[in-house]
mmCIF file of C-alpha atoms and ligand atoms in Angstrom:
data_model
loop_
_atom_site.group_PDB
_atom_site.id
_atom_site.type_symbol
_atom_site.label_atom_id
_atom_site.label_comp_id
_atom_site.label_asym_id
_atom_site.label_seq_id
_atom_site.Cartn_x
_atom_site.Cartn_y
_atom_site.Cartn_z
ATOM 1 C CA UNK A 151 -60.356 -64.042 87.187
ATOM 2 C CA UNK A 152 -57.496 -61.831 85.370
ATOM 3 C CA UNK A 153 -55.135 -59.994 87.757
ATOM 4 C CA UNK A 154 -53.736 -57.495 87.736
ATOM 5 C CA UNK A 155 -49.830 -56.231 88.074
ATOM 6 C CA UNK A 156 -47.895 -53.206 87.892
ATOM 7 C CA UNK A 157 -43.868 -53.695 86.788
ATOM 8 C CA UNK A 158 -43.421 -49.957 86.638
ATOM 9 C CA UNK A 159 -40.780 -47.480 89.072
ATOM 10 C CA UNK A 160 -42.347 -47.475 92.953
ATOM 11 C CA UNK A 161 -43.276 -42.925 92.627
ATOM 12 C CA UNK A 162 -43.653 -43.619 88.563
ATOM 13 C CA UNK A 163 -47.659 -42.400 87.106
ATOM 14 C CA UNK A 164 -49.274 -45.296 85.849
ATOM 15 C CA UNK A 165 -52.250 -46.228 84.056
ATOM 16 C CA UNK A 166 -52.961 -48.920 86.080
ATOM 17 C CA UNK A 167 -53.682 -46.761 89.555
ATOM 18 C CA UNK A 168 -52.469 -48.534 93.116
ATOM 19 C CA UNK A 169 -56.183 -48.681 93.808
ATOM 20 C CA UNK A 170 -57.294 -50.609 90.154
ATOM 21 C CA UNK A 171 -60.323 -52.699 90.384
ATOM 22 C CA UNK A 172 -62.345 -49.968 91.554
ATOM 23 C CA UNK A 173 -63.026 -47.136 89.137
ATOM 24 C CA UNK A 174 -62.486 -43.592 89.089
ATOM 25 C CA UNK A 175 -64.133 -40.979 89.795
ATOM 26 C CA UNK A 176 -64.137 -37.063 89.187
ATOM 27 C CA UNK A 177 -63.787 -36.423 92.530
ATOM 28 C CA UNK A 178 -60.574 -38.555 92.448
ATOM 29 C CA UNK A 179 -59.255 -38.267 88.921
ATOM 30 C CA UNK A 180 -59.261 -34.133 90.130
ATOM 31 C CA UNK A 181 -57.271 -34.968 93.187
ATOM 32 C CA UNK A 182 -54.292 -36.328 90.552
ATOM 33 C CA UNK A 183 -54.350 -33.347 88.443
ATOM 34 C CA UNK A 184 -56.675 -34.135 85.730
ATOM 35 C CA UNK A 185 -58.635 -32.318 83.441
ATOM 36 C CA UNK A 186 -55.186 -30.186 83.842
ATOM 37 C CA UNK A 187 -55.497 -26.053 82.390
ATOM 38 C CA UNK A 188 -54.128 -26.809 78.272
ATOM 39 C CA UNK A 189 -51.109 -26.375 77.777
ATOM 40 C CA UNK A 190 -51.430 -24.485 74.129
ATOM 41 C CA UNK A 191 -50.464 -26.775 71.147
ATOM 42 C CA UNK A 192 -47.696 -26.468 70.845
ATOM 43 C CA UNK A 193 -46.391 -26.716 73.610
ATOM 44 C CA UNK A 194 -48.423 -29.897 73.304
ATOM 45 C CA UNK A 195 -47.106 -31.153 70.854
ATOM 46 C CA UNK A 196 -43.624 -30.675 71.565
ATOM 47 C CA UNK A 197 -44.006 -32.987 74.609
ATOM 48 C CA UNK A 198 -45.527 -35.686 73.433
ATOM 49 C CA UNK A 199 -43.297 -35.861 70.298
ATOM 50 C CA UNK A 200 -40.053 -35.667 72.976
ATOM 51 C CA UNK A 201 -42.135 -37.713 75.052
ATOM 52 C CA UNK A 202 -42.004 -40.260 72.148
ATOM 53 C CA UNK A 203 -45.740 -41.284 72.521
ATOM 54 C CA UNK A 204 -46.410 -44.373 69.538
ATOM 55 C CA UNK A 205 -50.163 -45.782 69.396
ATOM 56 C CA UNK A 206 -51.264 -48.279 71.338
ATOM 57 C CA UNK A 207 -53.654 -49.572 69.177
ATOM 58 C CA UNK A 208 -51.292 -51.877 66.508
ATOM 59 C CA UNK A 209 -49.054 -50.377 64.359
ATOM 60 C CA UNK A 210 -47.628 -48.290 66.644
ATOM 61 C CA UNK A 211 -47.336 -44.181 64.511
ATOM 62 C CA UNK A 212 -46.083 -41.597 66.863
ATOM 63 C CA UNK A 213 -48.964 -40.215 67.333
ATOM 64 C CA UNK A 214 -47.658 -36.160 66.963
ATOM 65 C CA UNK A 215 -47.235 -37.053 63.719
ATOM 66 C CA UNK A 216 -51.127 -37.762 63.548
ATOM 67 C CA UNK A 217 -52.487 -35.177 65.712
ATOM 68 C CA UNK A 218 -50.330 -32.370 63.913
ATOM 69 C CA UNK A 219 -50.952 -33.534 60.637
ATOM 70 C CA UNK A 220 -54.850 -33.381 62.059
ATOM 71 C CA UNK A 221 -54.035 -30.065 63.349
ATOM 72 C CA UNK A 222 -52.101 -29.107 60.258
ATOM 73 C CA UNK A 223 -55.470 -29.751 58.039
ATOM 74 C CA UNK A 224 -57.960 -26.956 56.840
ATOM 75 C CA UNK A 225 -61.615 -27.322 57.905
ATOM 76 C CA UNK A 226 -63.122 -29.186 60.447
ATOM 77 C CA UNK A 227 -61.937 -32.242 61.876
ATOM 78 C CA UNK A 228 -63.116 -34.819 64.663
ATOM 79 C CA UNK A 229 -61.629 -37.256 66.228
ATOM 80 C CA UNK A 230 -62.010 -40.161 68.271
ATOM 81 C CA UNK A 231 -61.139 -42.713 70.878
ATOM 82 C CA UNK A 232 -61.285 -46.621 69.990
ATOM 83 C CA UNK A 233 -61.851 -48.349 73.237
ATOM 84 C CA UNK A 234 -62.868 -51.515 70.359
ATOM 85 C CA UNK A 235 -61.249 -53.920 71.548
ATOM 86 C CA UNK A 236 -61.501 -56.847 68.925
ATOM 87 C CA UNK A 237 -58.148 -58.835 69.470
ATOM 88 C CA UNK A 238 -59.685 -61.926 71.386
ATOM 89 C CA UNK A 239 -56.033 -61.381 73.872
ATOM 90 C CA UNK A 240 -56.147 -58.231 75.281
ATOM 91 C CA UNK A 241 -58.246 -56.924 77.885
ATOM 92 C CA UNK A 242 -56.353 -53.172 78.972
ATOM 93 C CA UNK A 243 -58.481 -51.003 77.183
ATOM 94 C CA UNK A 244 -61.925 -52.231 77.984
ATOM 95 C CA UNK A 245 -59.893 -52.105 81.605
ATOM 96 C CA UNK A 246 -59.217 -48.680 81.004
ATOM 97 C CA UNK A 247 -62.586 -47.197 79.579
ATOM 98 C CA UNK A 248 -64.805 -48.559 83.000
ATOM 99 C CA UNK A 249 -61.962 -47.183 84.915
ATOM 100 C CA UNK A 250 -60.220 -44.860 84.303
ATOM 101 C CA UNK A 251 -62.830 -43.360 81.819
ATOM 102 C CA UNK A 252 -61.887 -39.690 82.340
ATOM 103 C CA UNK A 253 -58.683 -41.013 82.372
ATOM 104 C CA UNK A 254 -59.432 -41.093 78.539
ATOM 105 C CA UNK A 255 -62.167 -37.989 78.116
ATOM 106 C CA UNK A 256 -59.245 -35.700 79.292
ATOM 107 C CA UNK A 257 -57.307 -38.048 76.478
ATOM 108 C CA UNK A 258 -59.662 -36.894 73.952
ATOM 109 C CA UNK A 259 -60.344 -33.277 75.319
ATOM 110 C CA UNK A 260 -55.815 -32.585 74.649
ATOM 111 C CA UNK A 261 -56.006 -33.854 71.619
ATOM 112 C CA UNK A 262 -59.422 -32.082 70.061
ATOM 113 C CA UNK A 263 -57.929 -29.057 71.482
ATOM 114 C CA UNK A 264 -54.482 -29.316 70.025
ATOM 115 C CA UNK A 265 -56.319 -30.347 66.720
ATOM 116 C CA UNK A 266 -58.955 -27.968 66.626
ATOM 117 C CA UNK A 267 -61.470 -31.225 66.434
ATOM 118 C CA UNK A 268 -65.431 -29.455 66.502
ATOM 119 C CA UNK A 269 -66.159 -32.370 68.098
ATOM 120 C CA UNK A 270 -65.426 -36.707 69.474
ATOM 121 C CA UNK A 271 -66.534 -40.447 69.448
ATOM 122 C CA UNK A 272 -65.719 -42.976 71.862
ATOM 123 C CA UNK A 273 -65.685 -45.860 70.076
ATOM 124 C CA UNK A 274 -66.680 -49.449 72.349
ATOM 125 C CA UNK A 275 -68.810 -51.751 72.466
ATOM 126 C CA UNK A 276 -69.137 -53.135 75.842
ATOM 127 C CA UNK A 277 -72.109 -51.485 77.114
ATOM 128 C CA UNK A 278 -70.458 -52.131 80.954
ATOM 129 C CA UNK A 279 -67.928 -49.809 79.054
ATOM 130 C CA UNK A 280 -70.532 -47.306 77.504
ATOM 131 C CA UNK A 281 -71.873 -47.187 80.196
ATOM 132 C CA UNK A 282 -69.074 -46.012 82.916
ATOM 133 C CA UNK A 283 -68.218 -43.991 80.729
ATOM 134 C CA UNK A 284 -71.747 -41.800 80.790
ATOM 135 C CA UNK A 285 -71.058 -40.823 84.181
ATOM 136 C CA UNK A 286 -68.090 -39.846 84.571
ATOM 137 C CA UNK A 287 -69.322 -37.499 80.829
ATOM 138 C CA UNK A 288 -72.172 -36.782 82.903
ATOM 139 C CA UNK A 289 -70.228 -36.064 85.562
ATOM 140 C CA UNK A 290 -67.957 -33.590 83.299
ATOM 141 C CA UNK A 291 -69.035 -32.497 80.733
ATOM 142 C CA UNK A 292 -66.619 -31.596 78.153
ATOM 143 C CA UNK A 293 -65.715 -28.847 76.678
ATOM 144 C CA UNK A 294 -66.296 -30.301 72.756
ATOM 145 C CA UNK A 295 -69.466 -32.714 72.377
ATOM 146 C CA UNK A 296 -68.353 -35.823 73.178
ATOM 147 C CA UNK A 297 -71.010 -38.546 72.049
ATOM 148 C CA UNK A 298 -70.538 -42.564 71.919
ATOM 149 C CA UNK A 299 -71.360 -44.894 69.627
ATOM 150 C CA UNK A 300 -72.221 -48.133 70.184
ATOM 151 C CA UNK A 301 -70.868 -51.375 67.706
ATOM 152 C CA UNK A 302 -71.099 -54.724 67.493
ATOM 153 C CA UNK A 303 -67.507 -56.460 69.085
ATOM 154 C CA UNK A 304 -65.178 -58.382 66.320
ATOM 155 C CA UNK A 305 -62.188 -58.174 65.379
ATOM 156 C CA UNK A 306 -62.411 -56.256 62.651
ATOM 157 C CA UNK A 307 -65.451 -53.167 64.319
ATOM 158 C CA UNK A 308 -62.023 -51.747 65.699
ATOM 159 C CA UNK A 309 -60.231 -50.998 62.115
ATOM 160 C CA UNK A 310 -59.632 -46.782 61.864
ATOM 161 C CA UNK A 311 -61.572 -46.690 58.830
ATOM 162 C CA UNK A 312 -64.649 -49.228 60.036
ATOM 163 C CA UNK A 313 -64.447 -47.289 62.751
ATOM 164 C CA UNK A 314 -64.694 -43.663 60.643
ATOM 165 C CA UNK A 315 -67.983 -46.544 58.933
ATOM 166 C CA UNK A 316 -69.125 -47.093 61.636
ATOM 167 C CA UNK A 317 -69.816 -43.983 62.814
ATOM 168 C CA UNK A 318 -70.780 -43.094 59.872
ATOM 169 C CA UNK A 319 -73.904 -44.655 59.994
ATOM 170 C CA UNK A 320 -72.271 -47.611 58.387
ATOM 171 C CA UNK A 321 -71.139 -51.064 58.558
ATOM 172 C CA UNK A 322 -67.778 -52.428 60.609
ATOM 173 C CA UNK A 323 -66.066 -53.107 58.229
ATOM 174 C CA UNK A 324 -63.267 -51.834 57.147
ATOM 175 C CA UNK A 325 -62.497 -50.322 53.368
ATOM 176 C CA UNK A 326 -59.427 -49.629 50.759
ATOM 177 C CA UNK A 327 -57.103 -46.763 51.489
ATOM 178 C CA UNK A 328 -56.694 -44.743 50.593
ATOM 179 C CA UNK A 329 -58.770 -42.416 51.041
ATOM 180 C CA UNK A 330 -57.711 -42.852 55.045
ATOM 181 C CA UNK A 331 -59.420 -41.037 58.207
ATOM 182 C CA UNK A 332 -56.707 -38.968 59.046
ATOM 183 C CA UNK A 333 -57.082 -38.014 55.004
ATOM 184 C CA UNK A 334 -61.032 -38.250 54.819
ATOM 185 C CA UNK A 335 -62.388 -39.499 57.876
ATOM 186 C CA UNK A 336 -66.654 -39.125 60.155
ATOM 187 C CA UNK A 337 -68.528 -37.366 58.063
ATOM 188 C CA UNK A 338 -65.940 -36.405 54.694
ATOM 189 C CA UNK A 339 -63.794 -34.423 57.302
ATOM 190 C CA UNK A 340 -60.268 -35.446 58.686
ATOM 191 C CA UNK A 341 -60.742 -37.322 61.866
ATOM 192 C CA UNK A 342 -58.132 -38.579 64.874
ATOM 193 C CA UNK A 343 -58.506 -42.377 65.507
ATOM 194 C CA UNK A 344 -56.524 -42.609 68.408
ATOM 195 C CA UNK A 345 -56.635 -46.301 70.767
ATOM 196 C CA UNK A 346 -57.355 -45.372 74.137
ATOM 197 C CA UNK A 347 -54.864 -46.314 75.766
ATOM 198 C CA UNK A 348 -52.827 -43.778 73.923
ATOM 199 C CA UNK A 349 -55.450 -40.788 74.861
ATOM 200 C CA UNK A 350 -55.314 -42.178 78.464
ATOM 201 C CA UNK A 351 -51.264 -41.865 78.577
ATOM 202 C CA UNK A 352 -52.060 -38.136 76.559
ATOM 203 C CA UNK A 353 -53.689 -37.568 79.643
ATOM 204 C CA UNK A 354 -51.052 -38.755 81.277
ATOM 205 C CA UNK A 355 -48.286 -37.061 80.585
ATOM 206 C CA UNK A 356 -49.530 -33.870 80.432
ATOM 207 C CA UNK A 357 -50.296 -34.379 84.449
ATOM 208 C CA UNK A 358 -47.237 -35.487 84.565
ATOM 209 C CA UNK A 359 -44.563 -33.745 81.885
ATOM 210 C CA UNK A 360 -41.527 -33.982 83.857
ATOM 211 C CA UNK A 361 -42.338 -37.407 84.346
ATOM 212 C CA UNK A 362 -43.166 -37.805 80.280
ATOM 213 C CA UNK A 363 -40.927 -40.143 78.336
ATOM 214 C CA UNK A 364 -41.435 -43.040 81.211
ATOM 215 C CA UNK A 365 -44.645 -42.060 81.144
ATOM 216 C CA UNK A 366 -45.346 -42.518 76.749
ATOM 217 C CA UNK A 367 -42.522 -45.640 77.256
ATOM 218 C CA UNK A 368 -44.842 -47.047 79.243
ATOM 219 C CA UNK A 369 -46.935 -50.422 78.324
ATOM 220 C CA UNK A 370 -50.345 -52.072 79.222
ATOM 221 C CA UNK A 371 -50.008 -55.418 78.899
ATOM 222 C CA UNK A 372 -52.690 -58.256 78.465
ATOM 223 C CA UNK A 373 -50.885 -61.234 79.277
ATOM 224 C CA UNK A 374 -52.295 -64.869 78.764
ATOM 225 C CA UNK A 375 -51.247 -68.872 78.127
ATOM 226 C CA UNK A 376 -52.916 -71.467 79.589
ATOM 227 C CA UNK A 377 -54.750 -72.249 81.954
ATOM 228 C CA UNK A 378 -53.534 -70.337 84.793
ATOM 229 C CA UNK A 379 -55.086 -67.329 85.697
ATOM 230 C CA UNK A 380 -54.357 -64.313 82.982
ATOM 231 C CA UNK A 381 -52.782 -60.605 83.598
ATOM 232 C CA UNK A 382 -53.814 -57.528 82.852
ATOM 233 C CA UNK A 383 -49.708 -55.608 83.895
ATOM 234 C CA UNK A 384 -48.129 -52.181 82.865
ATOM 235 C CA UNK A 385 -45.006 -52.430 82.233
ATOM 236 C CA UNK A 386 -41.931 -49.867 81.153
ATOM 237 C CA UNK A 387 -40.064 -49.958 78.160
ATOM 238 C CA UNK A 388 -36.875 -52.213 77.650
ATOM 239 C CA UNK A 389 -38.418 -54.993 80.158
ATOM 240 C CA UNK A 390 -37.508 -58.121 79.112
ATOM 241 C CA UNK A 391 -40.629 -60.854 78.110
ATOM 242 C CA UNK A 392 -38.538 -63.386 81.164
ATOM 243 C CA UNK A 393 -39.637 -60.694 82.709
ATOM 244 C CA UNK A 394 -43.184 -60.189 82.435
ATOM 245 C CA UNK A 395 -43.173 -64.020 82.210
ATOM 246 C CA UNK A 396 -41.844 -64.818 85.316
ATOM 247 C CA UNK A 397 -45.286 -62.193 87.867
ATOM 248 C CA UNK A 398 -47.251 -63.509 85.008
ATOM 249 C CA UNK A 399 -46.094 -67.347 86.663
ATOM 250 C CA UNK A 400 -45.739 -68.302 83.015
ATOM 251 C CA UNK A 401 -41.227 -68.675 83.136
ATOM 252 C CA UNK A 402 -41.142 -72.602 81.565
ATOM 253 C CA UNK A 403 -43.457 -71.632 78.594
ATOM 254 C CA UNK A 404 -42.636 -73.256 75.320
ATOM 255 C CA UNK A 405 -42.875 -70.272 73.065
ATOM 256 C CA UNK A 406 -44.787 -66.725 72.518
ATOM 257 C CA UNK A 407 -46.973 -65.359 70.983
ATOM 258 C CA UNK A 408 -46.973 -61.974 69.933
ATOM 259 C CA UNK A 409 -48.988 -58.700 70.120
ATOM 260 C CA UNK A 410 -52.601 -60.188 69.798
ATOM 261 C CA UNK A 411 -52.908 -61.678 66.924
ATOM 262 C CA UNK A 412 -50.701 -59.418 64.923
ATOM 263 C CA UNK A 413 -46.913 -59.951 65.529
ATOM 264 C CA UNK A 414 -46.495 -63.536 65.187
ATOM 265 C CA UNK A 415 -45.273 -66.680 66.990
ATOM 266 C CA UNK A 416 -41.117 -66.897 68.943
ATOM 267 C CA UNK A 417 -39.630 -70.280 69.995
ATOM 268 C CA UNK A 418 -36.021 -70.400 71.108
ATOM 269 C CA UNK A 419 -34.984 -66.494 72.866
ATOM 270 C CA UNK A 420 -38.371 -65.170 73.414
ATOM 271 C CA UNK A 421 -37.446 -64.811 76.680
ATOM 272 C CA UNK A 422 -34.284 -61.981 76.223
ATOM 273 C CA UNK A 423 -37.070 -60.279 73.751
ATOM 274 C CA UNK A 424 -37.856 -56.562 74.966
ATOM 275 C CA UNK A 425 -40.517 -54.294 75.518
ATOM 276 C CA UNK A 426 -38.760 -52.122 72.495
ATOM 277 C CA UNK A 427 -40.875 -50.758 69.324
ATOM 278 C CA UNK A 428 -37.892 -51.062 67.145
ATOM 279 C CA UNK A 429 -36.432 -53.869 68.858
ATOM 280 C CA UNK A 430 -39.180 -56.480 68.063
ATOM 281 C CA UNK A 431 -39.890 -54.405 64.688
ATOM 282 C CA UNK A 432 -35.968 -55.382 63.994
ATOM 283 C CA UNK A 433 -37.079 -59.396 64.837
ATOM 284 C CA UNK A 434 -39.886 -59.091 62.349
ATOM 285 C CA UNK A 435 -42.440 -59.255 65.695
ATOM 286 C CA UNK A 436 -44.462 -56.032 66.858
ATOM 287 C CA UNK A 437 -46.200 -55.505 70.164
ATOM 288 C CA UNK A 438 -49.638 -54.316 68.356
ATOM 289 C CA UNK A 439 -52.027 -53.957 71.606
ATOM 290 C CA UNK A 440 -50.030 -55.278 73.669
ATOM 291 C CA UNK A 441 -51.270 -58.966 74.840
ATOM 292 C CA UNK A 442 -48.956 -61.013 74.959
ATOM 293 C CA UNK A 443 -49.741 -65.196 74.858
ATOM 294 C CA UNK A 444 -47.442 -67.451 76.632
ATOM 295 C CA UNK A 445 -48.406 -71.534 75.591
ATOM 296 C CA UNK A 446 -47.147 -73.700 78.505
ATOM 297 C CA UNK A 447 -44.427 -76.121 77.885
ATOM 298 C CA UNK A 448 -45.643 -78.748 75.799
ATOM 299 C CA UNK A 449 -48.294 -77.084 74.241
ATOM 300 C CA UNK A 450 -47.748 -76.883 70.127
ATOM 301 C CA UNK A 451 -46.712 -74.271 67.449
ATOM 302 C CA UNK A 452 -47.841 -76.143 65.201
ATOM 303 C CA UNK A 453 -51.609 -76.216 67.628
ATOM 304 C CA UNK A 454 -51.535 -71.944 68.744
ATOM 305 C CA UNK A 455 -50.953 -71.257 64.431
ATOM 306 C CA UNK A 456 -54.018 -73.373 63.389
ATOM 307 C CA UNK A 457 -55.069 -72.013 66.326
ATOM 308 C CA UNK A 458 -55.329 -68.326 65.698
ATOM 309 C CA UNK A 459 -55.430 -68.292 61.389
ATOM 310 C CA UNK A 460 -58.327 -70.654 62.773
ATOM 311 C CA UNK A 461 -60.472 -67.889 64.335
ATOM 312 C CA UNK A 462 -58.946 -65.062 62.669
ATOM 313 C CA UNK A 463 -60.328 -67.219 59.182
ATOM 314 C CA UNK A 464 -64.025 -67.380 60.312
ATOM 315 C CA UNK A 465 -63.389 -63.373 61.873
ATOM 316 C CA UNK A 466 -62.911 -62.319 58.128
ATOM 317 C CA UNK A 467 -65.363 -59.656 56.985
ATOM 318 C CA UNK A 468 -65.638 -61.900 54.743
ATOM 319 C CA UNK A 469 -64.981 -58.234 51.937
ATOM 320 C CA UNK A 470 -62.065 -58.866 50.321
ATOM 321 C CA UNK A 471 -61.726 -62.063 48.249
ATOM 322 C CA UNK A 472 -57.898 -63.203 48.588
ATOM 323 C CA UNK A 473 -58.869 -62.287 52.010
ATOM 324 C CA UNK A 474 -61.957 -65.159 52.438
ATOM 325 C CA UNK A 475 -58.785 -67.507 50.604
ATOM 326 C CA UNK A 476 -56.451 -66.846 51.876
ATOM 327 C CA UNK A 477 -57.202 -66.855 55.459
ATOM 328 C CA UNK A 478 -59.717 -69.921 54.267
ATOM 329 C CA UNK A 479 -56.927 -71.474 52.553
ATOM 330 C CA UNK A 480 -53.661 -71.124 55.834
ATOM 331 C CA UNK A 481 -56.019 -72.223 58.442
ATOM 332 C CA UNK A 482 -57.334 -75.660 56.480
ATOM 333 C CA UNK A 483 -53.579 -75.711 56.033
ATOM 334 C CA UNK A 484 -52.760 -75.563 59.179
ATOM 335 C CA UNK A 485 -55.288 -76.908 61.193
ATOM 336 C CA UNK A 486 -54.740 -80.465 58.519
ATOM 337 C CA UNK A 487 -51.153 -79.829 58.890
ATOM 338 C CA UNK A 488 -52.090 -79.802 62.849
ATOM 339 C CA UNK A 489 -53.891 -83.917 63.022
ATOM 340 C CA UNK A 490 -50.645 -85.424 61.074
ATOM 341 C CA UNK A 491 -52.859 -84.604 57.676
ATOM 342 C CA UNK A 492 -50.550 -82.719 55.911
ATOM 343 C CA UNK A 493 -47.602 -82.709 53.189
ATOM 344 C CA UNK A 494 -44.676 -81.630 52.125
ATOM 345 C CA UNK A 495 -46.675 -80.027 49.590
ATOM 346 C CA UNK A 496 -48.642 -78.015 52.401
ATOM 347 C CA UNK A 497 -45.950 -77.073 53.382
ATOM 348 C CA UNK A 498 -44.537 -75.839 50.977
ATOM 349 C CA UNK A 499 -47.619 -73.648 50.114
ATOM 350 C CA UNK A 500 -47.674 -71.784 53.168
ATOM 351 C CA UNK A 501 -44.294 -70.300 52.759
ATOM 352 C CA UNK A 502 -45.372 -68.735 49.280
ATOM 353 C CA UNK A 503 -49.246 -68.388 51.384
ATOM 354 C CA UNK A 504 -47.445 -66.458 54.194
ATOM 355 C CA UNK A 505 -45.142 -64.443 51.061
ATOM 356 C CA UNK A 506 -48.225 -63.015 49.110
ATOM 357 C CA UNK A 507 -50.843 -62.549 51.486
ATOM 358 C CA UNK A 508 -49.368 -59.726 52.849
ATOM 359 C CA UNK A 509 -51.194 -56.517 52.153
ATOM 360 C CA UNK A 510 -53.575 -58.035 49.900
ATOM 361 C CA UNK A 511 -56.938 -57.041 52.207
ATOM 362 C CA UNK A 512 -58.324 -53.795 53.031
ATOM 363 C CA UNK A 513 -57.414 -53.914 56.618
ATOM 364 C CA UNK A 514 -54.572 -56.182 58.697
ATOM 365 C CA UNK A 515 -57.206 -59.652 59.508
ATOM 366 C CA UNK A 516 -54.882 -60.996 56.288
ATOM 367 C CA UNK A 517 -51.250 -59.738 56.969
ATOM 368 C CA UNK A 518 -52.002 -61.130 60.709
ATOM 369 C CA UNK A 519 -52.715 -64.549 59.309
ATOM 370 C CA UNK A 520 -50.462 -65.044 57.014
ATOM 371 C CA UNK A 521 -46.938 -63.771 59.907
ATOM 372 C CA UNK A 522 -48.751 -65.952 61.942
ATOM 373 C CA UNK A 523 -47.943 -69.275 59.323
ATOM 374 C CA UNK A 524 -44.973 -67.233 57.903
ATOM 375 C CA UNK A 525 -42.899 -67.051 61.604
ATOM 376 C CA UNK A 526 -43.959 -70.692 62.934
ATOM 377 C CA UNK A 527 -42.018 -71.143 59.427
ATOM 378 C CA UNK A 528 -38.986 -69.698 60.746
ATOM 379 C CA UNK A 529 -38.677 -70.203 63.408
ATOM 380 C CA UNK A 530 -40.572 -74.053 64.352
ATOM 381 C CA UNK A 531 -38.997 -76.063 61.398
ATOM 382 C CA UNK A 532 -38.720 -79.573 63.296
ATOM 383 C CA UNK A 533 -42.030 -78.741 64.280
ATOM 384 C CA UNK A 534 -43.952 -78.603 61.396
ATOM 385 C CA UNK A 535 -42.236 -81.236 59.247
ATOM 386 C CA UNK A 536 -42.797 -84.431 62.396
ATOM 387 C CA UNK A 537 -46.764 -83.078 61.904
ATOM 388 C CA UNK A 538 -46.294 -84.124 58.889
ATOM 389 C CA UNK A 539 -45.589 -87.882 60.067
ATOM 390 C CA UNK A 540 -48.601 -87.851 62.141
ATOM 391 C CA UNK A 541 -49.829 -85.428 64.805
ATOM 392 C CA UNK A 542 -48.386 -84.194 68.586
ATOM 393 C CA UNK A 543 -49.333 -85.642 71.630
ATOM 394 C CA UNK A 544 -50.703 -81.438 72.859
ATOM 395 C CA UNK A 545 -52.153 -81.272 69.225
ATOM 396 C CA UNK A 546 -53.771 -85.073 69.511
ATOM 397 C CA UNK A 547 -55.718 -83.691 72.560
ATOM 398 C CA UNK A 548 -56.478 -80.137 70.435
ATOM 399 C CA UNK A 549 -59.983 -79.328 71.015
ATOM 400 C CA UNK A 550 -61.683 -77.343 67.602
ATOM 401 C CA UNK A 551 -59.463 -74.460 66.671
ATOM 402 C CA UNK A 552 -62.401 -71.594 67.158
ATOM 403 C CA UNK A 553 -61.034 -69.080 69.168
ATOM 404 C CA UNK A 554 -61.638 -70.458 72.722
ATOM 405 C CA UNK A 555 -58.613 -70.377 74.324
ATOM 406 C CA UNK A 556 -57.088 -66.772 73.303
ATOM 407 C CA UNK A 557 -60.152 -65.231 74.518
ATOM 408 C CA UNK A 558 -59.108 -63.599 78.279
ATOM 409 C CA UNK A 559 -61.522 -62.427 80.579
ATOM 410 C CA UNK A 560 -61.713 -58.244 81.680
ATOM 411 C CA UNK A 561 -60.397 -57.587 84.935
HETATM 412 S S1 SF4 B 877 -58.748 -57.637 54.359
HETATM 413 FE FE1 SF4 B 877 -60.250 -59.854 55.091
HETATM 414 S S2 SF4 B 877 -60.908 -58.831 57.999
HETATM 415 FE FE2 SF4 B 877 -60.050 -57.595 56.305
HETATM 416 S S3 SF4 B 877 -61.749 -55.981 55.196
HETATM 417 FE FE3 SF4 B 877 -60.456 -57.913 53.837
HETATM 418 S S4 SF4 B 877 -62.522 -58.889 53.585
HETATM 419 FE FE4 SF4 B 877 -62.799 -57.884 55.199
#
């Protein structure tokens, strides 16, 4: 069972409410100051910009910039609450939709009012989340029409162009950019696709403007890895990964896989990394959706890389030739290395591919696979070399690389 921990300072407004396993109903949400009279669009834009809120779906783009771009767009616009959580090691979005649907819908309402959107959508694949959102919508009908759009649960279904394509009746598969959804989205009009945590934080900081910066800079995180129970946590910016590991009972971990499968592998020194967008980017990483996978002592980063890229290769939408061949090549070579069947030439190929494949697909899946290979080579060169002489004990015992050990259950 996945545990729940809050590391935010006492008194700070937070998304992990005091009773996080209880679903939020309208009365409970109103009692916390929810659905306040919306501040004027300019006022809210300034509040969000000053608080420094960034998107929580993956790329960490400044939310105020996205909101303003849509507000300045001519004609009708649309807003989407994106609750499709394709990263296998992340549960925070489904937890939010199941347990804090009014907070998410309040954020969607504020985004719509700020941008002047004429319609909203909640996009998700989890049936329990859909039930909770449906209930919340019936308790308080929204100011703008909101539809729930179900999708399939895949790694790429939550990518923003896949979201638009699915809402427009197509398959949940990414498209080439440009145009990006803010230029041409649902029904051909400019569209804001916002992660549900981003919207929930927008609602929380609007209800607590005095604590806006603290709300905007805290993170929902999924901490997993090894046989111990995973943990859904909320922590303030600046928290060291060591502190997170201590709270998740994973202090002795050998390495971490950051950002779901998006932020790469880190070994020595991982404990000193901090929750900070700029610092993690400067370190060559990313927090992505806030999923952090701790490798238990004795676990092998080569095996973890093979496992993660194997999962990505299986999840490739098989639209871009370079992704189909690239992810298969990365995953196959890493699997061979982990079995002890790899050669010096394979390691050279991995290095070449990890540099040359980035940015070549229509979505970030190929980038994620290439980044895992690149960070494995950068941070664990001895472990990679050693596998050319045979598998380590951990890899010799490893089950198939099917992604199963990366998956976390929703608390
Ligand atoms: S990069 Fe891969 S997963 Fe992404 S759209 Fe292309 S084929 Fe699909």
